[in-house]
Coordinates of N, CA, C and O in Angstrom, one line a residue:
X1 N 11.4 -0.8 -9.0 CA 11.4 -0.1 -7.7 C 11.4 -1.1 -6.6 O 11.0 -2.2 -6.7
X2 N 11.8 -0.4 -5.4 CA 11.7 -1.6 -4.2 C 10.8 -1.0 -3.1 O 10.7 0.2 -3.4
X3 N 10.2 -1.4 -2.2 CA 9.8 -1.2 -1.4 C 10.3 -2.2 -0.1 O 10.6 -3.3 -0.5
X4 N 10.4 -2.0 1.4 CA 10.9 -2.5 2.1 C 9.6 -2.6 3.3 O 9.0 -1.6 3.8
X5 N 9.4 -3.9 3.5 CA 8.1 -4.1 4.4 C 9.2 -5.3 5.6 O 10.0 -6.0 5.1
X6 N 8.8 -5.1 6.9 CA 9.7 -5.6 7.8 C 8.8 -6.6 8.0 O 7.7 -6.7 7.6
X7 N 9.6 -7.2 8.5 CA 9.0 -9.0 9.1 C 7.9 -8.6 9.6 O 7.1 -8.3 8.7
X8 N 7.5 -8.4 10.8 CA 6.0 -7.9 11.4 C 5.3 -7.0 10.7 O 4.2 -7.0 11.3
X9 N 5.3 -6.1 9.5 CA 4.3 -5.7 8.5 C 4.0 -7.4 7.6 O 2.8 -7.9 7.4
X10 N 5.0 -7.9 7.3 CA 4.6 -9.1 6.3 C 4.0 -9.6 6.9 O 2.8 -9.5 6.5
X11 N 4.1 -10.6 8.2 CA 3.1 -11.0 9.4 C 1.0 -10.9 9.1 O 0.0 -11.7 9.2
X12 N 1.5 -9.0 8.7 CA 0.0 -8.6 8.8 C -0.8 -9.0 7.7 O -2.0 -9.1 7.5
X13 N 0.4 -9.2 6.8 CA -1.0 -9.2 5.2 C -1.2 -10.1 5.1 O -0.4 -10.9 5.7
X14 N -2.2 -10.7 4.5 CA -3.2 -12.0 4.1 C -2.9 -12.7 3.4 O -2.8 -12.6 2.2
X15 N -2.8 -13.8 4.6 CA -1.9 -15.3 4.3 C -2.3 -15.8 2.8 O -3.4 -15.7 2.3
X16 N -1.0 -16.5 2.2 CA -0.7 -17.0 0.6 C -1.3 -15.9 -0.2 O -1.7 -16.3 -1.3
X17 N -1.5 -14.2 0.2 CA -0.9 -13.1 -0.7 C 0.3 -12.9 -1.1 O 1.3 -12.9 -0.4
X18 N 0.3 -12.6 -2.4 CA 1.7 -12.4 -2.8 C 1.7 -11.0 -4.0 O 2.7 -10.4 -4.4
X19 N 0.2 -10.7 -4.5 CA 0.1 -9.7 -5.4 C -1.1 -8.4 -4.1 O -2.2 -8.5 -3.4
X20 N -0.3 -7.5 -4.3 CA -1.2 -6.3 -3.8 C -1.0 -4.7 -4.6 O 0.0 -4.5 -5.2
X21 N -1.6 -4.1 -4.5 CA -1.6 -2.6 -5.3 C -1.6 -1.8 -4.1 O -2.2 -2.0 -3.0
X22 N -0.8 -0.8 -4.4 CA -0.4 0.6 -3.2 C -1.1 1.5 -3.9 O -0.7 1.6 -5.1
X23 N -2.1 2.1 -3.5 CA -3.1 2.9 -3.7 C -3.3 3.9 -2.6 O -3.0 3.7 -1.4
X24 N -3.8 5.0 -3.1 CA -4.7 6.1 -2.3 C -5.7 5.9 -2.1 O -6.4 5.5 -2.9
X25 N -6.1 6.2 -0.8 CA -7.7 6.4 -0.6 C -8.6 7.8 0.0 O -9.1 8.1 1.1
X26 N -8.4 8.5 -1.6 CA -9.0 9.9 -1.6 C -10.0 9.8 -2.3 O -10.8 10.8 -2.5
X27 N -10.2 8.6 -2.8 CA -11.9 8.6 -4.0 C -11.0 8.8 -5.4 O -11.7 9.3 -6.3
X28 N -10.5 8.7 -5.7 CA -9.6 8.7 -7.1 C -9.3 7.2 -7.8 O -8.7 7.1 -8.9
X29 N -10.0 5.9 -7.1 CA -9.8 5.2 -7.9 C -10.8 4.2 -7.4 O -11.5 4.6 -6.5
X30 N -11.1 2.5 -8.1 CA -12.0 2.2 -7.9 C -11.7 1.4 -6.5 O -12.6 0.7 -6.1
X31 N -11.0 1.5 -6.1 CA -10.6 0.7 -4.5 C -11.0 1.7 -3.3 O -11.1 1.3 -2.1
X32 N -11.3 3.2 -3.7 CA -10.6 4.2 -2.2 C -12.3 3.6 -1.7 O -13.2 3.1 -2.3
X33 N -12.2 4.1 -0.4 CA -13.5 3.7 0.3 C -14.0 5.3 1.0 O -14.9 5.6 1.8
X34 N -12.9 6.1 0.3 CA -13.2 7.7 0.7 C -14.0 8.3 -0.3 O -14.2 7.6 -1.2
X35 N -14.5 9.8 -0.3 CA -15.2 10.3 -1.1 C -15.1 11.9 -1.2 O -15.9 12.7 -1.4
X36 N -13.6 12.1 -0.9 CA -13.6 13.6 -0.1 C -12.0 13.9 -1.0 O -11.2 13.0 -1.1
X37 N -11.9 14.8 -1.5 CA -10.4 14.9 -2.5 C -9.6 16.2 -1.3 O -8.8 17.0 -1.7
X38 N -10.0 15.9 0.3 CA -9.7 16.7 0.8 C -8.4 16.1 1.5 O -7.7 16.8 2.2
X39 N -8.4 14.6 1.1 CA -7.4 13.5 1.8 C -6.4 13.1 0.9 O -5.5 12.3 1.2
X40 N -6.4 13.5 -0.2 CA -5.7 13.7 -1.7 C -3.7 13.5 -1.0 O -2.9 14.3 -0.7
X41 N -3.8 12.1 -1.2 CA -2.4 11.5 -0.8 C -1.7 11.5 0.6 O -0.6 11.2 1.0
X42 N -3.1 11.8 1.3 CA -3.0 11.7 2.8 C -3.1 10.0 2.9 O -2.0 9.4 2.9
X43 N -3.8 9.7 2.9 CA -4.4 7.9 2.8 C -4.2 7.0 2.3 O -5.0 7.1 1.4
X44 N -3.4 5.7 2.2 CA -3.1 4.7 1.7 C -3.7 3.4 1.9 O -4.2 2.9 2.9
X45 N -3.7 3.0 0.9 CA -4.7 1.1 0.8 C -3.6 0.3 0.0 O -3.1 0.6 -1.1
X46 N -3.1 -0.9 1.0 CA -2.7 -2.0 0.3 C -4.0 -3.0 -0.1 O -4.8 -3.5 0.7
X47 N -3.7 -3.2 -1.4 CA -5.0 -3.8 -1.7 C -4.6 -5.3 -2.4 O -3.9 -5.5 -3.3
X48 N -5.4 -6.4 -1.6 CA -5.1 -7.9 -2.1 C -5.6 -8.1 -2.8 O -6.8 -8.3 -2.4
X49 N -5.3 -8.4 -4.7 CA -6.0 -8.5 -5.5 C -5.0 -9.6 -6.1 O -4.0 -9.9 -5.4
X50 N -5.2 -10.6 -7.8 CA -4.9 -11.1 -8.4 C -5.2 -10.4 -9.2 O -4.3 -10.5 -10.0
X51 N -6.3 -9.2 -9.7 CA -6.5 -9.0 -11.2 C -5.8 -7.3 -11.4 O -6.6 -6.5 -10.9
X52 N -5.3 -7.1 -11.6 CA -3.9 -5.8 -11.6 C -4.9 -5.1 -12.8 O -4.9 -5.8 -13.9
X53 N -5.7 -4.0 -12.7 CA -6.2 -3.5 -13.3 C -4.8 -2.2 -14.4 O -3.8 -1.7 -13.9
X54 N -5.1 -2.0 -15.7 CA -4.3 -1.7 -16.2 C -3.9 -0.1 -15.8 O -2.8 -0.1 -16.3
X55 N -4.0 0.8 -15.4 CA -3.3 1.6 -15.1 C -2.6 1.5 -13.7 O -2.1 2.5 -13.2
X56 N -2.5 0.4 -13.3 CA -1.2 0.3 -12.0 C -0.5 -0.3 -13.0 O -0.7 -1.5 -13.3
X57 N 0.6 0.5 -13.5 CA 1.9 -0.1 -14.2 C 2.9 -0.1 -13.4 O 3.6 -1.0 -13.9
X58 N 3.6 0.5 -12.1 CA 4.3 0.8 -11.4 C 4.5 -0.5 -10.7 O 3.5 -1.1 -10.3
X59 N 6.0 -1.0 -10.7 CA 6.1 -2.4 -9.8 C 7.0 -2.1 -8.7 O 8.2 -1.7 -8.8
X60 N 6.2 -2.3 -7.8 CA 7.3 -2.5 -6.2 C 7.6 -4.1 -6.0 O 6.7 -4.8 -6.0
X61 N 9.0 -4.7 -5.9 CA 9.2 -5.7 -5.1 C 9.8 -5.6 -3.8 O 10.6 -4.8 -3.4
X62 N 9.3 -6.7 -3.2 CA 10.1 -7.3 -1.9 C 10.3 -8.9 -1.6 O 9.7 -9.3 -0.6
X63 N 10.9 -9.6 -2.2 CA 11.5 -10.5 -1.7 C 9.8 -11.5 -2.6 O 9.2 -10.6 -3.3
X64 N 9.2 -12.8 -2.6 CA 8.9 -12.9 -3.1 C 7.2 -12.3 -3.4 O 6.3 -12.9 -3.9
X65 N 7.1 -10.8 -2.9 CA 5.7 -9.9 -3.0 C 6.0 -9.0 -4.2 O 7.0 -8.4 -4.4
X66 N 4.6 -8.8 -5.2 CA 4.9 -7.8 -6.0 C 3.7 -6.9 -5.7 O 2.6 -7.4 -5.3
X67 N 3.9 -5.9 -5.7 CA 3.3 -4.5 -5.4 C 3.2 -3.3 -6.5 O 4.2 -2.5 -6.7
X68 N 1.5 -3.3 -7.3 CA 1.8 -2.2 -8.1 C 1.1 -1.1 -7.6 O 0.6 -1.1 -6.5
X69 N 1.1 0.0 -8.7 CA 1.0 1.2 -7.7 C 0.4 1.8 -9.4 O 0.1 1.0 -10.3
X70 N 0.2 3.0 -9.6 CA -0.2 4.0 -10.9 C 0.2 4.9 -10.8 O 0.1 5.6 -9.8
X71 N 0.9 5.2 -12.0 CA 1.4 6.7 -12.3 C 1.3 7.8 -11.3 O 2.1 8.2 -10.5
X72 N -0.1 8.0 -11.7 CA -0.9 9.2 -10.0 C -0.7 8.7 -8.9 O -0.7 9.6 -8.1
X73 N -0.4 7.7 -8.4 CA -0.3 7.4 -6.7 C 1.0 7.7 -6.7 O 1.3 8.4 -5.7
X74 N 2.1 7.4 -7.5 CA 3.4 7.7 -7.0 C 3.9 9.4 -7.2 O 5.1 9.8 -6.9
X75 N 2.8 10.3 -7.6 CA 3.0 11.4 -7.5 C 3.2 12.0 -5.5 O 3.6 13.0 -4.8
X76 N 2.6 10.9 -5.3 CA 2.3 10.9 -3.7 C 3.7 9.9 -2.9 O 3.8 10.0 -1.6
X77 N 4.5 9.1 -3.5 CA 4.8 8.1 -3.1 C 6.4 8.0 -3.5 O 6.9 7.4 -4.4
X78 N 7.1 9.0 -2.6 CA 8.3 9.0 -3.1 C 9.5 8.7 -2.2 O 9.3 8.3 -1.1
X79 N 10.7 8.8 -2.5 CA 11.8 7.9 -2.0 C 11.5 6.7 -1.3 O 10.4 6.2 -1.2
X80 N 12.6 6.4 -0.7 CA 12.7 4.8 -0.1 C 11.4 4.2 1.0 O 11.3 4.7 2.1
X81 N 10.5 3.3 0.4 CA 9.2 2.9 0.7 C 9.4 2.2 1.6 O 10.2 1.2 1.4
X82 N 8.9 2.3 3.0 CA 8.7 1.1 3.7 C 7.2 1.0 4.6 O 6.6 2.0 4.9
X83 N 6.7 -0.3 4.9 CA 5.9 -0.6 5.5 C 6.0 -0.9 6.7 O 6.4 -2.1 6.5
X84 N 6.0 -0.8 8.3 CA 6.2 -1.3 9.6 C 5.0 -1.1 10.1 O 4.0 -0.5 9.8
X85 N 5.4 -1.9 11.0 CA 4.0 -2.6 11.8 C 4.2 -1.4 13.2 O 5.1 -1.6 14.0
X86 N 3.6 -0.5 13.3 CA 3.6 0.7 14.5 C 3.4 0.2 15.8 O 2.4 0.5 16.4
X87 N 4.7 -1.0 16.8 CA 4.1 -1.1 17.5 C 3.4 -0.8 19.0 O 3.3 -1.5 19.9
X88 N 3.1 0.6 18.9 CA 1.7 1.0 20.0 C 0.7 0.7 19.4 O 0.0 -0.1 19.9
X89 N 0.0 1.3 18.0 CA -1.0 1.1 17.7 C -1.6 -0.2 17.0 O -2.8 -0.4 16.8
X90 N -0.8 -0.9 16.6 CA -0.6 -2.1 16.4 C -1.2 -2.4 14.6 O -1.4 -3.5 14.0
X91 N -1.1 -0.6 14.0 CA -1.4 -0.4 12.7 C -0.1 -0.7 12.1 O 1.0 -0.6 12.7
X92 N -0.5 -1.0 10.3 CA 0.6 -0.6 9.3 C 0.9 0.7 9.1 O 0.1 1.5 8.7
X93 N 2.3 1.2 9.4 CA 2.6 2.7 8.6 C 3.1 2.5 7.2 O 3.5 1.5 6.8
X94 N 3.0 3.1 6.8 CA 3.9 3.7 5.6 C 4.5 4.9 5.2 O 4.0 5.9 4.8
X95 N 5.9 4.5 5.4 CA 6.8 5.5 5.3 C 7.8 5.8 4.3 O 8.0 5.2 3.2
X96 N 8.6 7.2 4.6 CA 9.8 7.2 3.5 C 10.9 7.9 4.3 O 10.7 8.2 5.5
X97 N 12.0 8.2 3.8 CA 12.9 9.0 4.6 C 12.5 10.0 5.6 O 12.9 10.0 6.8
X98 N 11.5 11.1 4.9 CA 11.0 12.5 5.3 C 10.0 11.9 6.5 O 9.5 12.8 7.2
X99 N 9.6 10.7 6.7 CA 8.6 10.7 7.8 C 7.5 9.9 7.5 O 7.6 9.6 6.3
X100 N 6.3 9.4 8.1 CA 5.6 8.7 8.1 C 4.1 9.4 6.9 O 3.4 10.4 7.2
X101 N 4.0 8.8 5.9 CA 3.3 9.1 5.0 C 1.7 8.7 5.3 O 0.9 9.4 4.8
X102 N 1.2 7.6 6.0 CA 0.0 7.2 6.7 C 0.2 5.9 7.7 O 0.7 4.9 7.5
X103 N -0.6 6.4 8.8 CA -0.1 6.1 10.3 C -0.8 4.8 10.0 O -0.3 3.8 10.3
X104 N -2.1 4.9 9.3 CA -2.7 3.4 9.6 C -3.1 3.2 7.7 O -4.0 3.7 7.1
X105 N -2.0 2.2 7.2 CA -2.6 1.6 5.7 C -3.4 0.8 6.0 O -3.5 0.0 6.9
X106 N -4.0 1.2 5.3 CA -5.5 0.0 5.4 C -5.3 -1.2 4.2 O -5.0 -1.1 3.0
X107 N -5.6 -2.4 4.9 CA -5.5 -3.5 4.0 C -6.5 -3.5 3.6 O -7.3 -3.0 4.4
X108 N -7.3 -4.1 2.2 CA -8.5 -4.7 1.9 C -8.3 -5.5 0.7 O -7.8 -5.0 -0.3
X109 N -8.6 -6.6 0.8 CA -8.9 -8.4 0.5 C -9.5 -8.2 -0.6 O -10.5 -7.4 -0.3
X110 N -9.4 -8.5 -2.2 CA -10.3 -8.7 -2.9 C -10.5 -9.9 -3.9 O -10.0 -10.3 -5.0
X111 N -11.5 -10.3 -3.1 CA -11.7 -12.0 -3.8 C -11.8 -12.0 -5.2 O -12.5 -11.3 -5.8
X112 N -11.0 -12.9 -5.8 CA -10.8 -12.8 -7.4 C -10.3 -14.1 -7.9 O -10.0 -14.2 -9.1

């Protein structure tokens, strides 16, 4: 699968990352920092990790970034993926054809 992140989203993520996970953050996995299933595919986390826990089997590339994802997140995560840098608010979106899927992805770093 591909995902398409523009120069100014790449910009944003955390320098000599190259592996991250696209995740929800509704409390459904060990990354969300939510606790409410009321946000249930409203909320996205790119997450900078090295250790790809086994149920993100799902691979997004872009150019030399790999990006996994899990079965259940891509119930939320459909047609042509992209990441841009929103600039008024100076957040990551994440989008698809149908429109903006979360105004602000949240990045979070995990040392490993």
């Amino acid at each position: 699968m591909i995902i398409h992140l523009t120069k100014e989203a790449q910009e944003m993520l955390p320098k000599g990352r190259k592996t991250f996970i696209l995740t929800t953050n509704d409390g459904s996995n060990i990354f969300s920092s939510s606790e409410g299933c009321c946000m249930i595919g409203d909320r996205f986390l790119l997450v900078a990790t090295n250790n790809i826990p086994s149920t993100y089997t799902e691979k997004f590339t872009h150019g030399n970034l790999t990006i996994y994802s899990s079965p259940y997140d891509l119930n939320f995560l459909s047609g042509n993926l992209k990441i841009v840098k929103n600039h008024s608010t100076g957040f990551l979106n994440l989008q698809n054809e149908s429109g903006r899927l979360d105004d602000n992805l949240e990045i979070k770093i995990i040392e490993n």
